[in-house]
Amino acid sequence: MLKTINIYNKRAKFDYEIIETFTAGIVLAGTEIKSIRLGKANITESFCEFSNNELFAINTYIEEYTFGNQFNHKARSERKLLLNKRELKGLIKSVQAKGLTIIPLKLFTNEKGMAKLQIGLCKGKKTYDKRESLKEQDTKRDLDRIKKSF
């Protein structure tokens, strides 16, 4: 039985307004998937970028595998994302025309043990939008406390 791994980008919902989400496969080396299965990855500072009509995850941190040898992977490197051509064309159009960005939201393993990356087509929030989201979080927390006391 495989243990599912969920690594979230908590800053994404605070810094960006998520318009649409996609699930993409990742091209990984053997030691990279072993580190992900141990939960030693971080996607908070990462973003996605197009190069030759291919989508790459930039600045994704996957810790070096501790039991690896000289063929161990680099911790921060570009990792190719696997999407359908139709999805890639739609993303390219929206990024170029509308000025949107693509941000990794969640790194997880599926039932088969393969690593997947949930990416979101996002628009950056302004500072006043961030203040509004902080107010919403505070009111939700207060309401949950009140409900819990009853």
Short mmCIF file of C-alpha atoms in Angstrom, two decimals:
data_model
loop_
_atom_site.label_atom_id
_atom_site.label_comp_id
_atom_site.label_asym_id
_atom_site.label_seq_id
_atom_site.Cartn_x
_atom_site.Cartn_y
_atom_site.Cartn_z
CA MET A 1 0.00 0.00 0.00
CA LEU A 2 1.46 3.34 -1.06
CA LYS A 3 1.35 6.37 1.18
CA THR A 4 0.03 9.43 -0.62
CA ILE A 5 2.11 12.58 -0.33
CA ASN A 6 0.56 16.06 -0.43
CA ILE A 7 2.86 19.09 -0.46
CA TYR A 8 0.99 22.40 -0.70
CA ASN A 9 1.99 25.89 -1.75
CA LYS A 10 0.30 27.86 1.04
CA ARG A 11 1.43 31.25 -0.28
CA ALA A 12 -0.29 30.76 -3.63
CA LYS A 13 -3.84 31.38 -2.40
CA PHE A 14 -2.68 34.43 -0.47
CA ASP A 15 -0.58 36.02 -3.22
CA TYR A 16 -2.63 35.02 -6.29
CA GLU A 17 -6.22 34.75 -7.44
CA ILE A 18 -6.55 31.26 -8.90
CA ILE A 19 -8.55 31.24 -12.13
CA GLU A 20 -8.16 27.66 -13.39
CA THR A 21 -6.32 24.54 -12.24
CA PHE A 22 -4.64 21.71 -14.17
CA THR A 23 -2.96 18.47 -13.15
CA ALA A 24 0.38 17.82 -14.82
CA GLY A 25 2.86 14.99 -14.69
CA ILE A 26 6.51 15.71 -13.93
CA VAL A 27 9.62 14.28 -15.58
CA LEU A 28 11.79 13.15 -12.65
CA ALA A 29 14.96 11.17 -12.04
CA GLY A 30 14.95 8.10 -9.79
CA THR A 31 16.35 9.85 -6.74
CA GLU A 32 13.91 12.76 -7.13
CA ILE A 33 10.83 10.55 -6.80
CA LYS A 34 12.38 8.83 -3.78
CA SER A 35 12.83 12.19 -2.05
CA ILE A 36 9.25 13.22 -2.91
CA ARG A 37 7.92 9.97 -1.46
CA LEU A 38 9.79 10.83 1.75
CA GLY A 39 8.06 14.25 1.72
CA LYS A 40 11.26 16.26 1.26
CA ALA A 41 10.13 18.80 -1.33
CA ASN A 42 9.08 22.46 -1.34
CA ILE A 43 7.13 24.37 -3.99
CA THR A 44 6.47 27.70 -2.25
CA GLU A 45 9.03 29.68 -4.29
CA SER A 46 8.45 27.93 -7.61
CA PHE A 47 6.73 29.09 -10.79
CA CYS A 48 6.18 27.74 -14.30
CA GLU A 49 7.60 29.05 -17.55
CA PHE A 50 7.37 28.15 -21.24
CA SER A 51 10.41 27.20 -23.31
CA ASN A 52 9.99 25.96 -26.91
CA ASN A 53 6.26 25.32 -26.36
CA GLU A 54 7.05 23.12 -23.35
CA LEU A 55 6.16 23.96 -19.76
CA PHE A 56 8.85 23.80 -17.07
CA ALA A 57 8.60 24.15 -13.29
CA ILE A 58 11.36 26.52 -12.20
CA ASN A 59 12.88 26.79 -8.70
CA THR A 60 11.15 23.67 -7.36
CA TYR A 61 13.13 22.33 -4.41
CA ILE A 62 13.46 18.56 -4.06
CA GLU A 63 16.02 17.68 -1.42
CA GLU A 64 18.87 15.40 -2.45
CA TYR A 65 18.23 11.76 -1.63
CA THR A 66 20.26 10.88 1.46
CA PHE A 67 21.04 7.34 0.31
CA GLY A 68 21.96 8.43 -3.22
CA ASN A 69 25.40 8.10 -4.76
CA GLN A 70 27.36 10.29 -7.19
CA PHE A 71 24.43 10.21 -9.65
CA ASN A 72 22.16 12.09 -7.23
CA HIS A 73 20.05 14.94 -8.64
CA LYS A 74 20.42 18.70 -8.12
CA ALA A 75 18.10 20.15 -5.48
CA ARG A 76 16.87 23.07 -7.61
CA SER A 77 16.57 22.49 -11.34
CA GLU A 78 14.08 22.91 -14.16
CA ARG A 79 11.60 20.06 -14.31
CA LYS A 80 9.50 19.45 -17.41
CA LEU A 81 5.73 19.26 -16.92
CA LEU A 82 3.60 16.92 -19.00
CA LEU A 83 0.27 18.26 -20.32
CA ASN A 84 -1.88 17.71 -23.41
CA LYS A 85 -1.11 19.87 -26.45
CA ARG A 86 -4.56 21.45 -26.23
CA GLU A 87 -3.98 22.45 -22.60
CA LEU A 88 -0.51 23.80 -23.40
CA LYS A 89 -1.83 25.93 -26.27
CA GLY A 90 -4.57 27.37 -24.07
CA LEU A 91 -2.08 28.17 -21.31
CA ILE A 92 0.34 29.84 -23.75
CA LYS A 93 -2.45 32.05 -25.11
CA SER A 94 -3.68 33.10 -21.70
CA VAL A 95 -0.19 33.81 -20.35
CA GLN A 96 0.82 35.91 -23.38
CA ALA A 97 -2.46 37.74 -23.97
CA LYS A 98 -3.85 38.31 -20.49
CA GLY A 99 -0.62 38.58 -18.52
CA LEU A 100 -1.44 35.71 -16.18
CA THR A 101 1.10 33.45 -14.45
CA ILE A 102 1.26 29.73 -13.81
CA ILE A 103 1.98 28.72 -10.21
CA PRO A 104 2.37 25.21 -8.73
CA LEU A 105 -0.32 24.69 -6.09
CA LYS A 106 0.17 21.12 -4.91
CA LEU A 107 2.70 18.33 -5.38
CA PHE A 108 1.22 14.90 -4.75
CA THR A 109 1.46 11.22 -5.58
CA ASN A 110 -1.47 9.38 -7.12
CA GLU A 111 -2.70 5.82 -6.50
CA LYS A 112 -0.02 4.37 -8.76
CA GLY A 113 2.75 6.21 -6.89
CA MET A 114 3.48 8.69 -9.68
CA ALA A 115 4.26 12.29 -8.79
CA LYS A 116 1.84 14.89 -10.13
CA LEU A 117 1.84 18.67 -9.88
CA GLN A 118 -1.38 20.65 -9.65
CA ILE A 119 -0.77 24.00 -11.33
CA GLY A 120 -2.99 27.03 -11.38
CA LEU A 121 -3.49 29.79 -13.90
CA CYS A 122 -3.30 32.79 -11.59
CA LYS A 123 -3.58 36.55 -11.48
CA GLY A 124 -1.53 38.45 -8.91
CA LYS A 125 -3.40 40.10 -6.03
CA LYS A 126 -2.91 43.70 -5.01
CA THR A 127 -2.12 44.61 -1.40
CA TYR A 128 -5.70 45.65 -0.64
CA ASP A 129 -6.91 42.27 -1.93
CA LYS A 130 -4.50 40.57 0.47
CA ARG A 131 -5.86 42.65 3.35
CA GLU A 132 -9.39 41.57 2.44
CA SER A 133 -8.38 37.92 2.41
CA LEU A 134 -6.74 38.35 5.84
CA LYS A 135 -9.98 39.88 7.17
CA GLU A 136 -11.96 36.95 5.75
CA GLN A 137 -9.61 34.48 7.43
CA ASP A 138 -9.95 36.28 10.78
CA THR A 139 -13.75 36.35 10.63
CA LYS A 140 -13.88 32.68 9.61
CA ARG A 141 -11.58 31.77 12.52
CA ASP A 142 -13.75 33.77 14.94
CA LEU A 143 -16.93 32.11 13.66
CA ASP A 144 -15.36 28.68 14.03
CA ARG A 145 -14.41 29.48 17.63
CA ILE A 146 -17.97 30.62 18.39
CA LYS A 147 -19.45 27.49 16.79
CA LYS A 148 -17.06 25.28 18.72
CA SER A 149 -18.09 26.80 22.06
CA PHE A 150 -21.75 25.82 21.49
#
